[in-house]
Amino acid sequence: DGGITQSPKYLFRKEGQNVTLSCEQNLNHDAMYWYRQDPGQGLRLIYYSQIVNDFQKGDIAEGYSVSREKKESFPLTVTSAQKNPTAFYLCAGGSYNEQFFGPGTRLTVL
Amino acid sequence: AQSVSQHNHHVILSEAASLELGCNYSYGGTVNLFWYVQYPGQHLQLLLKYFSGDPLVKGIKGFEAEFIKSKFSFNLRKPSVQWSDTAEYFCAVTPYSGGGADGLTFGKGTHLIIQP
């Protein structure tokens, strides 16, 4: 399956709460990515990290935060500042050559 | 910044029909180009990619794509589709950065339905 695991598959939160989505990889890739997928919108880049302890904002970083303390892990926090957090979130690992995607987490904010 | 446009949001074909999905990108420099596919209930996976060389690239499951630099296009083709090709298809681009690992810019996707 490409070695990217995301948990949980479905996540429900109340409005105003921060929530952290997990992403782990066993591919030994330096780079990891977070995308958001909305119906009819394709995937949009939230954050990415090319090495441990470093990350860059993507196209839609507002209301999100990340950390990269270990090469294997790249958690995404959806904060209460994110105006429309309900979406399907995809994590990937890889390089310029190819990115391998996880199964995704569907977040619903009630 | 770069952008990607996929012209067909929904396509319905019968089995054995030929397929061509359009993809155009906007960027002033050299790019790497990709087609990804998302089958129902499965991970997003790579169909094919183009970095340089022969502009006609072949991918998995009989798919191919042609890079036309003058048209900023990277259309996906398959001569004869099967019911199992029903999926969402995404065109993506990243600027060539000499081996750097920037994120991908995706098109909005094309939902392909193959009728038996």
CSV table of C-alpha atoms in Angstrom, one decimal:
chain,number,residue,atom,x,y,z
A,1,ASP,CA,0.0,0.0,0.0
A,2,GLY,CA,2.9,2.4,-0.2
A,3,GLY,CA,3.9,2.5,3.5
A,4,ILE,CA,1.9,5.6,4.5
A,5,THR,CA,-0.6,5.1,7.3
A,6,GLN,CA,-3.1,7.6,8.5
A,7,SER,CA,-5.4,7.3,11.5
A,8,PRO,CA,-8.2,7.4,12.3
A,9,LYS,CA,-10.2,6.8,9.1
A,10,TYR,CA,-13.1,8.9,10.3
A,11,LEU,CA,-12.9,11.7,12.8
A,12,PHE,CA,-15.7,13.8,14.3
A,13,ARG,CA,-15.1,17.0,16.3
A,14,LYS,CA,-17.2,19.8,17.7
A,15,GLU,CA,-16.7,23.3,16.2
A,16,GLY,CA,-14.0,25.2,18.1
A,17,GLN,CA,-11.9,22.2,19.0
A,18,ASN,CA,-8.4,21.6,17.7
A,19,VAL,CA,-7.8,18.1,16.3
A,20,THR,CA,-4.6,16.3,15.3
A,21,LEU,CA,-4.5,13.9,12.3
A,22,SER,CA,-1.8,11.2,12.4
A,23,CYS,CA,0.5,10.3,9.5
A,24,GLU,CA,3.3,7.8,9.7
A,25,GLN,CA,5.6,6.4,7.0
A,26,ASN,CA,8.0,3.5,6.8
A,27,LEU,CA,9.4,4.4,3.3
A,28,ASN,CA,12.4,6.3,4.7
A,29,HIS,CA,11.4,9.3,2.5
A,30,ASP,CA,12.8,12.6,3.6
A,31,ALA,CA,9.8,14.5,2.3
A,32,MET,CA,6.2,14.4,3.6
A,33,TYR,CA,3.1,16.3,2.6
A,34,TRP,CA,-0.4,17.1,3.6
A,35,TYR,CA,-3.2,17.7,1.2
A,36,ARG,CA,-6.9,18.5,1.5
A,37,GLN,CA,-9.4,17.0,-0.9
A,38,ASP,CA,-12.9,18.6,-1.3
A,39,PRO,CA,-15.5,17.4,-3.9
A,40,GLY,CA,-14.9,19.0,-7.2
A,41,GLN,CA,-11.8,20.8,-5.9
A,42,GLY,CA,-9.0,18.3,-6.4
A,43,LEU,CA,-6.2,18.1,-3.9
A,44,ARG,CA,-4.7,21.3,-2.4
A,45,LEU,CA,-1.4,21.4,-0.6
A,46,ILE,CA,-1.5,22.4,3.1
A,47,TYR,CA,2.0,21.9,4.4
A,48,TYR,CA,5.1,19.9,3.4
A,49,SER,CA,8.4,19.0,5.0
A,50,GLN,CA,11.6,18.1,3.2
A,51,ILE,CA,13.6,17.3,6.2
A,52,VAL,CA,13.2,16.7,9.9
A,53,ASN,CA,12.5,19.9,12.0
A,54,ASP,CA,11.7,21.9,8.9
A,55,PHE,CA,8.5,22.5,7.0
A,56,GLN,CA,6.9,24.9,4.5
A,57,LYS,CA,3.5,26.3,4.0
A,58,GLY,CA,1.5,25.2,1.0
A,59,ASP,CA,-1.3,26.9,-0.8
A,60,ILE,CA,-3.9,26.7,2.0
A,61,ALA,CA,-1.9,26.7,5.3
A,62,GLU,CA,-4.1,29.1,7.2
A,63,GLY,CA,-5.8,27.4,10.2
A,64,TYR,CA,-3.4,24.4,10.2
A,65,SER,CA,-0.2,23.6,11.9
A,66,VAL,CA,2.4,20.7,11.6
A,67,SER,CA,5.4,19.3,13.2
A,68,ARG,CA,8.2,17.1,12.0
A,69,GLU,CA,10.2,15.9,15.0
A,70,LYS,CA,10.8,12.5,13.5
A,71,LYS,CA,11.4,11.4,10.0
A,72,GLU,CA,8.6,8.8,10.2
A,73,SER,CA,5.9,11.1,11.5
A,74,PHE,CA,4.2,14.3,10.2
A,75,PRO,CA,1.1,15.1,12.2
A,76,LEU,CA,-1.4,17.8,11.1
A,77,THR,CA,-3.4,19.9,13.6
A,78,VAL,CA,-6.6,21.5,12.4
A,79,THR,CA,-7.1,24.4,14.6
A,80,SER,CA,-10.2,26.3,15.5
A,81,ALA,CA,-9.0,29.1,13.2
A,82,GLN,CA,-9.7,26.9,10.1
A,83,LYS,CA,-13.0,28.3,8.8
A,84,ASN,CA,-14.1,25.2,6.9
A,85,PRO,CA,-12.4,22.2,8.4
A,86,THR,CA,-14.7,19.4,7.2
A,87,ALA,CA,-12.8,17.6,4.4
A,88,PHE,CA,-10.9,14.6,3.4
A,89,TYR,CA,-7.2,14.9,4.4
A,90,LEU,CA,-4.5,13.0,2.6
A,91,CYS,CA,-0.9,12.5,3.7
A,92,ALA,CA,1.9,11.6,1.3
A,93,GLY,CA,5.6,10.7,1.4
A,94,GLY,CA,8.1,10.8,-1.4
A,95,SER,CA,10.1,13.2,-3.5
A,96,TYR,CA,10.0,15.1,-6.8
A,97,ASN,CA,10.0,11.7,-8.5
A,98,GLU,CA,6.8,10.3,-7.0
A,99,GLN,CA,4.6,10.8,-4.0
A,100,PHE,CA,3.0,7.8,-2.2
A,101,PHE,CA,-0.4,8.6,-0.6
A,102,GLY,CA,-2.0,7.2,2.5
A,103,PRO,CA,-5.7,6.1,2.8
A,104,GLY,CA,-6.8,9.5,4.1
A,105,THR,CA,-8.8,10.8,7.2
A,106,ARG,CA,-12.3,12.1,6.7
A,107,LEU,CA,-12.8,14.9,9.2
A,108,THR,CA,-16.3,16.1,10.1
A,109,VAL,CA,-16.7,19.1,12.3
A,110,LEU,CA,-20.2,19.3,13.8
B,1,ALA,CA,2.6,30.1,-9.1
B,2,GLN,CA,1.5,27.2,-11.2
B,3,SER,CA,-2.0,26.0,-12.0
B,4,VAL,CA,-3.6,22.9,-13.6
B,5,SER,CA,-6.8,22.8,-15.6
B,6,GLN,CA,-8.7,19.6,-16.3
B,7,HIS,CA,-11.4,20.3,-18.8
B,8,ASN,CA,-13.8,17.3,-18.3
B,9,HIS,CA,-15.2,17.0,-14.8
B,10,HIS,CA,-17.4,14.0,-15.5
B,11,VAL,CA,-17.0,11.5,-18.4
B,12,ILE,CA,-19.1,8.5,-19.1
B,13,LEU,CA,-18.0,6.0,-21.7
B,14,SER,CA,-18.9,2.5,-22.7
B,15,GLU,CA,-16.5,-0.4,-22.4
B,16,ALA,CA,-14.0,-0.6,-25.3
B,17,ALA,CA,-14.4,3.1,-26.1
B,18,SER,CA,-11.3,5.2,-26.5
B,19,LEU,CA,-10.4,7.7,-23.7
B,20,GLU,CA,-8.7,11.1,-23.8
B,21,LEU,CA,-8.7,13.3,-20.7
B,22,GLY,CA,-7.4,16.8,-21.1
B,23,CYS,CA,-4.9,18.6,-18.9
B,24,ASN,CA,-3.3,22.0,-19.3
B,25,TYR,CA,-1.0,23.7,-17.0
B,26,SER,CA,0.2,27.2,-16.4
B,27,TYR,CA,3.8,27.8,-15.4
B,28,GLY,CA,6.7,29.8,-16.9
B,29,GLY,CA,9.4,27.3,-16.4
B,30,THR,CA,10.2,23.6,-16.6
B,31,VAL,CA,7.8,21.2,-14.9
B,32,ASN,CA,7.4,17.6,-13.9
B,33,LEU,CA,4.0,16.2,-14.9
B,34,PHE,CA,1.9,13.4,-13.3
B,35,TRP,CA,-1.4,11.6,-13.7
B,36,TYR,CA,-2.7,10.0,-10.5
B,37,VAL,CA,-5.8,7.8,-10.2
B,38,GLN,CA,-8.1,7.2,-7.3
B,39,TYR,CA,-10.2,4.0,-7.6
B,40,PRO,CA,-13.2,3.7,-5.4
B,41,GLY,CA,-12.1,3.0,-1.8
B,42,GLN,CA,-8.5,2.9,-2.7
B,43,HIS,CA,-5.4,5.1,-2.2
B,44,LEU,CA,-4.4,7.7,-4.7
B,45,GLN,CA,-1.8,6.0,-6.9
B,46,LEU,CA,0.5,7.1,-9.7
B,47,LEU,CA,-0.5,6.2,-13.3
B,48,LEU,CA,2.4,7.8,-15.1
B,49,LYS,CA,4.9,10.7,-15.0
B,50,TYR,CA,6.9,12.9,-17.4
B,51,PHE,CA,10.2,14.6,-16.5
B,52,SER,CA,12.1,14.8,-19.8
B,53,GLY,CA,12.9,13.0,-22.9
B,54,ASP,CA,10.3,11.2,-25.1
B,55,PRO,CA,7.1,13.3,-24.7
B,56,LEU,CA,5.0,10.1,-25.1
B,57,VAL,CA,5.0,8.3,-21.8
B,58,LYS,CA,3.4,5.0,-20.9
B,59,GLY,CA,2.1,4.1,-17.6
B,60,ILE,CA,0.3,1.3,-15.8
B,61,LYS,CA,-2.8,-0.5,-17.0
B,62,GLY,CA,-2.4,0.6,-20.7
B,63,PHE,CA,-2.5,4.3,-20.1
B,64,GLU,CA,-0.3,6.8,-21.9
B,65,ALA,CA,0.1,10.5,-22.0
B,66,GLU,CA,1.6,13.0,-24.4
B,67,PHE,CA,3.4,16.1,-23.3
B,68,ILE,CA,3.0,19.0,-25.8
B,69,LYS,CA,5.2,21.8,-24.6
B,70,SER,CA,3.9,24.4,-27.1
B,71,LYS,CA,0.3,23.7,-25.8
B,72,PHE,CA,1.2,23.3,-22.1
B,73,SER,CA,-0.7,20.1,-22.3
B,74,PHE,CA,-0.4,16.6,-20.9
B,75,ASN,CA,-3.4,14.7,-22.0
B,76,LEU,CA,-4.1,11.1,-20.8
B,77,ARG,CA,-5.2,8.4,-23.3
B,78,LYS,CA,-6.2,4.8,-23.4
B,79,PRO,CA,-7.3,3.1,-26.6
B,80,SER,CA,-9.9,0.8,-25.0
B,81,VAL,CA,-11.3,1.3,-21.6
B,82,GLN,CA,-12.6,-1.3,-19.2
B,83,TRP,CA,-15.2,-1.2,-16.5
B,84,SER,CA,-12.4,-1.4,-13.9
B,85,ASP,CA,-11.1,2.0,-15.2
B,86,THR,CA,-14.0,3.7,-13.4
B,87,ALA,CA,-12.2,6.1,-11.0
B,88,GLU,CA,-11.2,9.7,-10.4
B,89,TYR,CA,-8.2,10.9,-12.4
B,90,PHE,CA,-6.0,13.8,-11.4
B,91,CYS,CA,-3.4,15.7,-13.4
B,92,ALA,CA,-0.6,17.3,-11.3
B,93,VAL,CA,2.4,19.4,-11.8
B,94,THR,CA,5.4,20.5,-9.8
B,95,PRO,CA,8.1,22.9,-10.9
B,96,TYR,CA,11.4,21.3,-11.7
B,97,SER,CA,13.7,22.2,-8.9
B,98,GLY,CA,16.7,20.1,-9.5
B,99,GLY,CA,15.8,17.3,-7.2
B,100,GLY,CA,13.9,19.3,-4.6
B,101,ALA,CA,10.7,17.9,-3.1
B,102,ASP,CA,8.1,20.6,-3.4
B,103,GLY,CA,4.5,19.7,-3.3
B,104,LEU,CA,2.2,18.9,-6.2
B,105,THR,CA,-0.4,21.2,-7.7
B,106,PHE,CA,-3.4,19.2,-8.8
B,107,GLY,CA,-6.2,19.8,-11.2
B,108,LYS,CA,-9.8,19.4,-9.9
B,109,GLY,CA,-10.1,15.9,-11.2
B,110,THR,CA,-12.1,14.0,-13.8
B,111,HIS,CA,-14.7,11.5,-12.6
B,112,LEU,CA,-14.7,8.7,-15.2
B,113,ILE,CA,-17.5,6.2,-15.3
B,114,ILE,CA,-17.3,3.2,-17.6
B,115,GLN,CA,-20.6,1.5,-18.4
B,116,PRO,CA,-20.5,-2.3,-19.0
